[in-house]
Amino acid sequence: MNNPLESARQQLVNIQAILQINPNIFERLLYPDRMIEVAIPVKMDDGTTKIFTGYRSQHNNARGPYKGGIRFHPGVTREEVMALSMWMTWKTAVVDIPLGGGKGGVVVDAKGLSDQELEALSRGYMRAIYPLVGKNRDVPAPDVSTDARTMGWMLDEYEMLPGECSPGVITGKPLSIGGSLGRDYATAQGAFYVLERAAAKLHLGKESTIAIQGFGNGGCHLAHMLEKSGYRVVAIADSKSTVYRSAGLDVKEVDEHKRVTGTLKTCIGCEKLPSEAVLSLPADILVPAALENAIHRENAEAVQAKIIVEIANGPTTPEAEEILLGKGVTVVPDILANAGGVVVSYFEQVQNAINYFWTETDINVKLKEKMETAIDAVWNEKERYNTSVRMGAYALAVKRVAQAMQDRGRG
Ligand code: GLU
């Protein structure tokens, strides 16, 4: 299995071959500024104390405070969190928001914990990283298997000792305590704007068919949006199975079925296939919305899509991307396609700072503008350097970060 840190570093090496930025800055960008590992003791419901391992990686803050989510997942590793923090640096730079890159993770199967244990773990994690975070220092947010409720517990824990409200320290909060309208579906909304623009650039219209791998926050919201706007979502997969119907699935029905039964396996009116099948089914647009390394050297050749829109972070390995590019597939990279989440996190921070809240329409109008400006700028870079969309996005981001490093005398 590919090591995500190797992939992240390889991508930086690839863009350096094109850009030739100051080598001292390049060298520094290969490493996070700081990485901490914490032990989080949790008193379990059965009375025993269990120790969970957590990480926070602060990759770069040249353009603003470190920013990035916290994931709860059994597969979390030190190197994965480092890679994810690096991708956050490029992501915030691609969409040109005044933030840097960071990421956190806890090695845990959140589904196996009771609500009480989950709350204790969330509070314990925040206590452990407390000295590192702050609204002008490092601002966490949700990621895989964490949500508004998790952020609410963490904010409460953070504010407990100083006894002072500080909503801007964390984003993706519940609306009742300073969250932003539109944040819960922002990743999908941003991806939707990017997908539409990318499809138009490649002359694909609403008749396009879509396959989505991953039915969590990103994948599920996006499936609804695409169906509503007239696309045919033909395949959806969760980690256990794929459901497929060439005439188009009924997304509402699939969603409801999954909510009620917890599985896609028993959906009716569609073919049931293994989870990985989603990647190679006939569909014009493939959206990997699960985890890293979904498309790798062994399965890339079987992809039939014309466009891949990465909602997950790091779903395509560099070797897989080479194969895909060779087949003429356009890969719209994670650092552009899934940036809607952090863009609305930024809007949330702005609203917290001015203590005034915008309407949902305000948010989505601003988000659309950000995402479209970003994809157009990426396309320009792609054309300027005659390279892939990912390298176009990297060119834009790395130049912006390098400029900020230079201006701070960090070269
Ligand atoms: N976890 C999300 C991401 O990977 C959102 C990060 C944020 O809002 O800070 O982009």
GROMACS .gro file of C-alpha atoms and ligand atoms in nm:
model
  421
    1MET     CA    1   0.000   0.000   0.000
    2ASN     CA    2   0.124   0.347  -0.085
    3ASN     CA    3   0.248   0.565   0.194
    4PRO     CA    4   0.055   0.894   0.164
    5LEU     CA    5   0.356   1.096   0.281
    6GLU     CA    6   0.562   0.952  -0.004
    7SER     CA    7   0.284   1.047  -0.247
    8ALA     CA    8   0.261   1.401  -0.105
    9ARG     CA    9   0.638   1.447  -0.124
   10GLN     CA   10   0.651   1.301  -0.475
   11GLN     CA   11   0.394   1.555  -0.590
   12LEU     CA   12   0.605   1.836  -0.446
   13VAL     CA   13   0.918   1.696  -0.612
   14ASN     CA   14   0.728   1.681  -0.944
   15ILE     CA   15   0.625   2.046  -0.927
   16GLN     CA   16   0.972   2.152  -0.820
   17ALA     CA   17   1.105   2.002  -1.143
   18ILE     CA   18   0.881   2.250  -1.327
   19LEU     CA   19   0.895   2.554  -1.098
   20GLN     CA   20   1.247   2.547  -0.960
   21ILE     CA   21   1.157   2.753  -0.652
   22ASN     CA   22   1.424   2.855  -0.401
   23PRO     CA   23   1.573   2.516  -0.300
   24ASN     CA   24   1.587   2.611   0.069
   25ILE     CA   25   1.214   2.679   0.070
   26PHE     CA   26   1.144   2.360  -0.126
   27GLU     CA   27   1.346   2.156   0.125
   28ARG     CA   28   1.153   2.306   0.414
   29LEU     CA   29   0.817   2.234   0.253
   30LEU     CA   30   0.892   1.861   0.249
   31TYR     CA   31   0.852   1.857   0.631
   32PRO     CA   32   0.584   1.980   0.869
   33ASP     CA   33   0.695   2.267   1.095
   34ARG     CA   34   0.584   2.062   1.394
   35MET     CA   35   0.435   1.720   1.461
   36ILE     CA   36   0.314   1.604   1.799
   37GLU     CA   37   0.200   1.268   1.919
   38VAL     CA   38  -0.025   1.256   2.223
   39ALA     CA   39  -0.159   0.983   2.449
   40ILE     CA   40  -0.527   1.034   2.533
   41PRO     CA   41  -0.655   0.839   2.834
   42VAL     CA   42  -1.029   0.764   2.819
   43LYS     CA   43  -1.230   0.611   3.102
   44MET     CA   44  -1.437   0.352   2.915
   45ASP     CA   45  -1.795   0.258   3.006
   46ASP     CA   46  -1.673  -0.069   3.160
   47GLY     CA   47  -1.453   0.120   3.409
   48THR     CA   48  -1.118   0.048   3.243
   49THR     CA   49  -0.893   0.324   3.114
   50LYS     CA   50  -0.788   0.298   2.753
   51ILE     CA   51  -0.508   0.502   2.596
   52PHE     CA   52  -0.564   0.632   2.244
   53THR     CA   53  -0.287   0.773   2.026
   54GLY     CA   54  -0.344   1.108   1.858
   55TYR     CA   55  -0.144   1.337   1.631
   56ARG     CA   56  -0.143   1.698   1.520
   57SER     CA   57   0.079   1.800   1.234
   58GLN     CA   58   0.138   2.168   1.161
   59HIS     CA   59   0.283   2.182   0.814
   60ASN     CA   60   0.309   2.549   0.722
   61ASN     CA   61   0.179   2.883   0.851
   62ALA     CA   62   0.348   3.128   0.614
   63ARG     CA   63   0.011   3.245   0.474
   64GLY     CA   64  -0.186   3.227   0.801
   65PRO     CA   65  -0.267   3.003   1.099
   66TYR     CA   66  -0.234   2.626   1.051
   67LYS     CA   67  -0.572   2.492   0.940
   68GLY     CA   68  -0.715   2.147   0.897
   69GLY     CA   69  -0.948   1.879   1.021
   70ILE     CA   70  -0.918   1.604   1.279
   71ARG     CA   71  -0.999   1.250   1.173
   72PHE     CA   72  -1.098   0.958   1.392
   73HIS     CA   73  -1.006   0.639   1.207
   74PRO     CA   74  -0.836   0.308   1.291
   75GLY     CA   75  -0.601   0.354   0.993
   76VAL     CA   76  -0.459   0.689   1.110
   77THR     CA   77  -0.078   0.696   1.112
   78ARG     CA   78   0.181   0.960   1.185
   79GLU     CA   79   0.284   0.977   0.820
   80GLU     CA   80  -0.073   0.995   0.695
   81VAL     CA   81  -0.142   1.296   0.919
   82MET     CA   82   0.179   1.461   0.797
   83ALA     CA   83   0.072   1.411   0.435
   84LEU     CA   84  -0.277   1.542   0.502
   85SER     CA   85  -0.135   1.854   0.670
   86MET     CA   86   0.083   1.919   0.366
   87TRP     CA   87  -0.217   1.888   0.135
   88MET     CA   88  -0.401   2.143   0.353
   89THR     CA   89  -0.120   2.396   0.292
   90TRP     CA   90  -0.168   2.363  -0.084
   91LYS     CA   91  -0.547   2.359  -0.053
   92THR     CA   92  -0.575   2.688   0.138
   93ALA     CA   93  -0.328   2.842  -0.109
   94VAL     CA   94  -0.514   2.719  -0.421
   95VAL     CA   95  -0.835   2.888  -0.307
   96ASP     CA   96  -0.634   3.185  -0.182
   97ILE     CA   97  -0.756   3.207   0.177
   98PRO     CA   98  -0.527   3.347   0.448
   99LEU     CA   99  -0.459   3.017   0.622
  100GLY     CA  100  -0.184   2.757   0.635
  101GLY     CA  101  -0.198   2.379   0.661
  102GLY     CA  102  -0.239   2.140   0.951
  103LYS     CA  103  -0.415   1.812   1.028
  104GLY     CA  104  -0.498   1.594   1.325
  105GLY     CA  105  -0.591   1.234   1.375
  106VAL     CA  106  -0.673   0.980   1.643
  107VAL     CA  107  -0.624   0.606   1.593
  108VAL     CA  108  -0.972   0.482   1.682
  109ASP     CA  109  -1.271   0.305   1.538
  110ALA     CA  110  -1.525   0.569   1.638
  111LYS     CA  111  -1.815   0.337   1.553
  112GLY     CA  112  -1.709   0.110   1.838
  113LEU     CA  113  -1.738   0.381   2.106
  114SER     CA  114  -2.043   0.489   2.303
  115ASP     CA  115  -2.145   0.856   2.289
  116GLN     CA  116  -1.995   0.908   2.632
  117GLU     CA  117  -1.662   0.753   2.533
  118LEU     CA  118  -1.656   0.956   2.212
  119GLU     CA  119  -1.714   1.276   2.405
  120ALA     CA  120  -1.437   1.189   2.652
  121LEU     CA  121  -1.201   1.114   2.363
  122SER     CA  122  -1.285   1.441   2.185
  123ARG     CA  123  -1.234   1.643   2.502
  124GLY     CA  124  -0.915   1.452   2.585
  125TYR     CA  125  -0.773   1.517   2.239
  126MET     CA  126  -0.840   1.890   2.271
  127ARG     CA  127  -0.677   1.897   2.618
  128ALA     CA  128  -0.374   1.722   2.475
  129ILE     CA  129  -0.323   1.964   2.184
  130TYR     CA  130  -0.444   2.272   2.375
  131PRO     CA  131  -0.107   2.453   2.380
  132LEU     CA  132  -0.079   2.429   2.002
  133VAL     CA  133  -0.420   2.558   1.896
  134GLY     CA  134  -0.574   2.903   1.890
  135LYS     CA  135  -0.768   3.116   1.646
  136ASN     CA  136  -0.446   3.283   1.533
  137ARG     CA  137  -0.234   2.973   1.577
  138ASP     CA  138  -0.395   2.651   1.458
  139VAL     CA  139  -0.764   2.602   1.381
  140PRO     CA  140  -0.904   2.246   1.371
  141ALA     CA  141  -1.224   2.131   1.195
  142PRO     CA  142  -1.408   1.807   1.115
  143ASP     CA  143  -1.268   1.535   0.889
  144VAL     CA  144  -1.335   1.161   0.848
  145SER     CA  145  -1.571   1.037   1.128
  146THR     CA  146  -1.582   1.369   1.313
  147ASP     CA  147  -1.861   1.624   1.281
  148ALA     CA  148  -2.027   1.932   1.431
  149ARG     CA  149  -2.101   1.746   1.754
  150THR     CA  150  -1.733   1.653   1.794
  151MET     CA  151  -1.635   2.017   1.729
  152GLY     CA  152  -1.888   2.135   1.990
  153TRP     CA  153  -1.727   1.916   2.258
  154MET     CA  154  -1.379   2.029   2.159
  155LEU     CA  155  -1.473   2.397   2.163
  156ASP     CA  156  -1.633   2.359   2.504
  157GLU     CA  157  -1.320   2.191   2.639
  158TYR     CA  158  -1.096   2.460   2.490
  159GLU     CA  159  -1.298   2.742   2.650
  160MET     CA  160  -1.331   2.572   2.988
  161LEU     CA  161  -1.010   2.688   3.158
  162PRO     CA  162  -0.982   3.050   3.039
  163GLY     CA  163  -1.361   3.082   3.083
  164GLU     CA  164  -1.373   3.289   2.769
  165CYS     CA  165  -1.571   3.243   2.447
  166SER     CA  166  -1.339   3.182   2.157
  167PRO     CA  167  -1.552   3.040   1.874
  168GLY     CA  168  -1.292   3.110   1.603
  169VAL     CA  169  -1.059   2.845   1.743
  170ILE     CA  170  -1.245   2.565   1.569
  171THR     CA  171  -1.470   2.547   1.264
  172GLY     CA  172  -1.749   2.315   1.157
  173LYS     CA  173  -1.921   2.388   1.489
  174PRO     CA  174  -2.294   2.348   1.551
  175LEU     CA  175  -2.494   2.655   1.441
  176SER     CA  176  -2.603   2.720   1.800
  177ILE     CA  177  -2.246   2.796   1.911
  178GLY     CA  178  -2.110   2.998   1.621
  179GLY     CA  179  -2.111   2.757   1.328
  180SER     CA  180  -2.178   2.874   0.973
  181LEU     CA  181  -2.476   2.800   0.756
  182GLY     CA  182  -2.374   2.575   0.469
  183ARG     CA  183  -2.065   2.431   0.643
  184ASP     CA  184  -2.204   2.079   0.680
  185TYR     CA  185  -2.238   2.028   0.306
  186ALA     CA  186  -1.967   2.275   0.196
  187THR     CA  187  -1.716   2.014   0.074
  188ALA     CA  188  -1.976   1.867  -0.161
  189GLN     CA  189  -2.104   2.209  -0.267
  190GLY     CA  190  -1.754   2.323  -0.357
  191ALA     CA  191  -1.691   1.998  -0.544
  192PHE     CA  192  -2.019   2.046  -0.729
  193TYR     CA  193  -1.913   2.392  -0.854
  194VAL     CA  194  -1.573   2.256  -0.957
  195LEU     CA  195  -1.721   1.949  -1.127
  196GLU     CA  196  -1.963   2.160  -1.330
  197ARG     CA  197  -1.686   2.395  -1.442
  198ALA     CA  198  -1.446   2.110  -1.525
  199ALA     CA  199  -1.718   1.926  -1.718
  200ALA     CA  200  -1.792   2.242  -1.917
  201LYS     CA  201  -1.423   2.287  -1.999
  202LEU     CA  202  -1.425   1.932  -2.137
  203HIS     CA  203  -1.759   1.979  -2.315
  204LEU     CA  204  -1.948   1.730  -2.100
  205GLY     CA  205  -2.308   1.819  -2.018
  206LYS     CA  206  -2.586   1.712  -1.786
  207GLU     CA  207  -2.628   1.383  -1.971
  208SER     CA  208  -2.302   1.272  -1.808
  209THR     CA  209  -2.316   0.969  -1.584
  210ILE     CA  210  -2.154   0.969  -1.241
  211ALA     CA  211  -2.006   0.704  -1.010
  212ILE     CA  212  -1.932   0.793  -0.648
  213GLN     CA  213  -1.704   0.596  -0.417
  214GLY     CA  214  -1.783   0.678  -0.053
  215PHE     CA  215  -2.120   0.769   0.093
  216GLY     CA  216  -2.015   0.981   0.390
  217ASN     CA  217  -2.051   1.356   0.430
  218GLY     CA  218  -1.891   1.448   0.095
  219GLY     CA  219  -2.016   1.169  -0.130
  220CYS     CA  220  -2.371   1.163  -0.001
  221HIS     CA  221  -2.433   1.538  -0.025
  222LEU     CA  222  -2.275   1.549  -0.371
  223ALA     CA  223  -2.491   1.261  -0.497
  224HIS     CA  224  -2.805   1.454  -0.398
  225MET     CA  225  -2.681   1.777  -0.558
  226LEU     CA  226  -2.589   1.607  -0.885
  227GLU     CA  227  -2.918   1.422  -0.910
  228LYS     CA  228  -3.113   1.740  -0.833
  229SER     CA  229  -2.935   1.930  -1.106
  230GLY     CA  230  -3.008   1.663  -1.368
  231TYR     CA  231  -2.703   1.433  -1.382
  232ARG     CA  232  -2.744   1.056  -1.377
  233VAL     CA  233  -2.578   0.904  -1.070
  234VAL     CA  234  -2.536   0.543  -1.184
  235ALA     CA  235  -2.317   0.399  -0.908
  236ILE     CA  236  -2.264   0.460  -0.538
  237ALA     CA  237  -2.033   0.261  -0.312
  238ASP     CA  238  -1.970   0.249   0.060
  239SER     CA  239  -1.682   0.053   0.211
  240LYS     CA  240  -1.874  -0.278   0.177
  241SER     CA  241  -2.054  -0.268  -0.158
  242THR     CA  242  -2.148  -0.086  -0.477
  243VAL     CA  243  -2.499  -0.030  -0.605
  244TYR     CA  244  -2.530   0.022  -0.981
  245ARG     CA  245  -2.813   0.107  -1.219
  246SER     CA  246  -2.723   0.222  -1.569
  247ALA     CA  247  -3.049   0.419  -1.602
  248GLY     CA  248  -2.960   0.611  -1.284
  249LEU     CA  249  -3.011   0.538  -0.915
  250ASP     CA  250  -3.273   0.702  -0.699
  251VAL     CA  251  -3.031   0.879  -0.465
  252LYS     CA  252  -3.294   0.963  -0.205
  253GLU     CA  253  -3.397   0.600  -0.187
  254VAL     CA  254  -3.038   0.476  -0.161
  255ASP     CA  255  -2.962   0.732   0.111
  256GLU     CA  256  -3.271   0.642   0.310
  257HIS     CA  257  -3.198   0.271   0.276
  258LYS     CA  258  -2.844   0.319   0.403
  259ARG     CA  259  -2.963   0.534   0.694
  260VAL     CA  260  -3.226   0.285   0.805
  261THR     CA  261  -3.043  -0.045   0.748
  262GLY     CA  262  -2.680   0.070   0.771
  263THR     CA  263  -2.597  -0.108   0.445
  264LEU     CA  264  -2.626  -0.075   0.068
  265LYS     CA  265  -2.624  -0.452   0.021
  266THR     CA  266  -3.000  -0.488   0.048
  267CYS     CA  267  -3.100  -0.196  -0.180
  268ILE     CA  268  -3.363  -0.295  -0.433
  269GLY     CA  269  -3.390  -0.217  -0.805
  270CYS     CA  270  -3.015  -0.209  -0.868
  271GLU     CA  271  -2.719  -0.440  -0.917
  272LYS     CA  272  -2.509  -0.514  -0.609
  273LEU     CA  273  -2.135  -0.545  -0.664
  274PRO     CA  274  -1.822  -0.545  -0.450
  275SER     CA  275  -1.714  -0.205  -0.319
  276GLU     CA  276  -1.410  -0.167  -0.550
  277ALA     CA  277  -1.628  -0.226  -0.859
  278VAL     CA  278  -1.742   0.136  -0.848
  279LEU     CA  279  -1.405   0.249  -0.981
  280SER     CA  280  -1.427   0.057  -1.306
  281LEU     CA  281  -1.796   0.083  -1.400
  282PRO     CA  282  -1.897   0.276  -1.712
  283ALA     CA  283  -1.949   0.637  -1.599
  284ASP     CA  284  -1.827   0.966  -1.747
  285ILE     CA  285  -1.729   1.115  -1.412
  286LEU     CA  286  -1.581   0.925  -1.120
  287VAL     CA  287  -1.580   1.080  -0.774
  288PRO     CA  288  -1.358   0.909  -0.517
  289ALA     CA  289  -1.498   1.036  -0.187
  290ALA     CA  290  -1.358   0.785   0.063
  291LEU     CA  291  -0.994   0.755   0.169
  292GLU     CA  292  -0.639   0.774   0.034
  293ASN     CA  293  -0.497   0.526  -0.220
  294ALA     CA  294  -0.834   0.422  -0.367
  295ILE     CA  295  -0.696   0.437  -0.722
  296HIS     CA  296  -0.356   0.273  -0.741
  297ARG     CA  297  -0.119   0.107  -0.986
  298GLU     CA  298  -0.320  -0.215  -1.001
  299ASN     CA  299  -0.668  -0.075  -1.068
  300ALA     CA  300  -0.603   0.253  -1.257
  301GLU     CA  301  -0.603   0.086  -1.598
  302ALA     CA  302  -0.964  -0.032  -1.544
  303VAL     CA  303  -1.103   0.318  -1.486
  304GLN     CA  304  -1.348   0.410  -1.762
  305ALA     CA  305  -1.430   0.767  -1.659
  306LYS     CA  306  -1.325   1.073  -1.857
  307ILE     CA  307  -1.295   1.292  -1.547
  308ILE     CA  308  -1.205   1.208  -1.189
  309VAL     CA  309  -1.307   1.462  -0.926
  310GLU     CA  310  -1.130   1.393  -0.597
  311ILE     CA  311  -1.345   1.465  -0.293
  312ALA     CA  312  -1.132   1.241  -0.073
  313ASN     CA  313  -0.783   1.358   0.016
  314GLY     CA  314  -0.515   1.169  -0.173
  315PRO     CA  315  -0.736   0.904  -0.343
  316THR     CA  316  -0.508   0.870  -0.649
  317THR     CA  317  -0.148   0.755  -0.607
  318PRO     CA  318   0.116   0.923  -0.828
  319GLU     CA  319   0.173   0.594  -1.020
  320ALA     CA  320  -0.201   0.562  -1.081
  321GLU     CA  321  -0.218   0.920  -1.201
  322GLU     CA  322   0.051   0.854  -1.462
  323ILE     CA  323  -0.154   0.563  -1.596
  324LEU     CA  324  -0.471   0.774  -1.598
  325LEU     CA  325  -0.305   1.066  -1.774
  326GLY     CA  326  -0.171   0.821  -2.032
  327LYS     CA  327  -0.530   0.712  -2.097
  328GLY     CA  328  -0.639   1.073  -2.140
  329VAL     CA  329  -0.832   1.093  -1.812
  330THR     CA  330  -0.855   1.439  -1.652
  331VAL     CA  331  -0.794   1.424  -1.277
  332VAL     CA  332  -0.932   1.724  -1.087
  333PRO     CA  333  -0.719   1.708  -0.773
  334ASP     CA  334  -0.828   1.702  -0.410
  335ILE     CA  335  -0.655   2.029  -0.321
  336LEU     CA  336  -0.893   2.203  -0.560
  337ALA     CA  337  -1.199   1.977  -0.574
  338ASN     CA  338  -1.254   1.932  -0.201
  339ALA     CA  339  -1.150   2.280  -0.087
  340GLY     CA  340  -1.512   2.390  -0.034
  341GLY     CA  341  -1.500   2.261   0.324
  342VAL     CA  342  -1.209   2.475   0.428
  343VAL     CA  343  -1.340   2.774   0.233
  344VAL     CA  344  -1.660   2.773   0.437
  345SER     CA  345  -1.449   2.708   0.750
  346TYR     CA  346  -1.274   3.035   0.663
  347PHE     CA  347  -1.611   3.208   0.618
  348GLU     CA  348  -1.708   3.069   0.960
  349GLN     CA  349  -1.396   3.223   1.114
  350VAL     CA  350  -1.466   3.557   0.948
  351GLN     CA  351  -1.822   3.554   1.086
  352ASN     CA  352  -1.689   3.464   1.432
  353ALA     CA  353  -1.439   3.751   1.414
  354ILE     CA  354  -1.699   4.013   1.324
  355ASN     CA  355  -1.967   3.842   1.534
  356TYR     CA  356  -2.223   3.877   1.257
  357PHE     CA  357  -2.370   3.592   1.057
  358TRP     CA  358  -2.440   3.571   0.687
  359THR     CA  359  -2.733   3.400   0.518
  360GLU     CA  360  -2.698   3.062   0.350
  361THR     CA  361  -2.728   3.234   0.013
  362ASP     CA  362  -2.444   3.475   0.104
  363ILE     CA  363  -2.225   3.177   0.188
  364ASN     CA  364  -2.296   2.981  -0.128
  365VAL     CA  365  -2.258   3.282  -0.356
  366LYS     CA  366  -1.918   3.354  -0.202
  367LEU     CA  367  -1.821   2.986  -0.215
  368LYS     CA  368  -1.912   2.958  -0.582
  369GLU     CA  369  -1.704   3.263  -0.663
  370LYS     CA  370  -1.403   3.127  -0.472
  371MET     CA  371  -1.421   2.784  -0.633
  372GLU     CA  372  -1.468   2.914  -0.987
  373THR     CA  373  -1.186   3.165  -0.951
  374ALA     CA  374  -0.964   2.886  -0.821
  375ILE     CA  375  -1.041   2.636  -1.099
  376ASP     CA  376  -0.990   2.901  -1.368
  377ALA     CA  377  -0.656   3.001  -1.214
  378VAL     CA  378  -0.554   2.634  -1.195
  379TRP     CA  379  -0.648   2.579  -1.560
  380ASN     CA  380  -0.433   2.878  -1.659
  381GLU     CA  381  -0.135   2.730  -1.476
  382LYS     CA  382  -0.200   2.390  -1.631
  383GLU     CA  383  -0.188   2.551  -1.973
  384ARG     CA  384   0.107   2.776  -1.895
  385TYR     CA  385   0.322   2.478  -1.794
  386ASN     CA  386   0.155   2.235  -2.033
  387THR     CA  387   0.095   1.990  -1.750
  388SER     CA  388  -0.180   1.804  -1.562
  389VAL     CA  389  -0.457   1.974  -1.363
  390ARG     CA  390  -0.292   1.854  -1.041
  391MET     CA  391   0.039   2.008  -1.135
  392GLY     CA  392  -0.147   2.326  -1.237
  393ALA     CA  393  -0.297   2.340  -0.889
  394TYR     CA  394   0.041   2.266  -0.731
  395ALA     CA  395   0.207   2.537  -0.941
  396LEU     CA  396  -0.045   2.794  -0.819
  397ALA     CA  397  -0.029   2.683  -0.456
  398VAL     CA  398   0.343   2.627  -0.420
  399LYS     CA  399   0.425   2.963  -0.579
  400ARG     CA  400   0.188   3.137  -0.337
  401VAL     CA  401   0.333   2.960  -0.033
  402ALA     CA  402   0.692   3.013  -0.151
  403GLN     CA  403   0.621   3.384  -0.201
  404ALA     CA  404   0.493   3.413   0.157
  405MET     CA  405   0.797   3.221   0.285
  406GLN     CA  406   1.028   3.450   0.090
  407ASP     CA  407   0.851   3.763   0.213
  408ARG     CA  408   0.899   3.643   0.570
  409GLY     CA  409   1.267   3.586   0.510
  410ARG     CA  410   1.226   3.212   0.554
  411GLY     CA  411   1.419   3.136   0.238
  412GLU     N1  412  -1.120   1.824   0.675
  412GLU     C1  413  -1.152   1.911   0.566
  412GLU     C2  414  -1.045   1.903   0.459
  412GLU     O1  415  -0.972   1.806   0.449
  412GLU     C3  416  -1.183   2.053   0.613
  412GLU     C4  417  -1.071   2.124   0.682
  412GLU     C5  418  -1.112   2.257   0.746
  412GLU     O2  419  -1.222   2.301   0.728
  412GLU     O3  420  -1.025   2.310   0.814
  412GLU     O4  421  -1.033   1.989   0.376
   0.00000   0.00000   0.00000
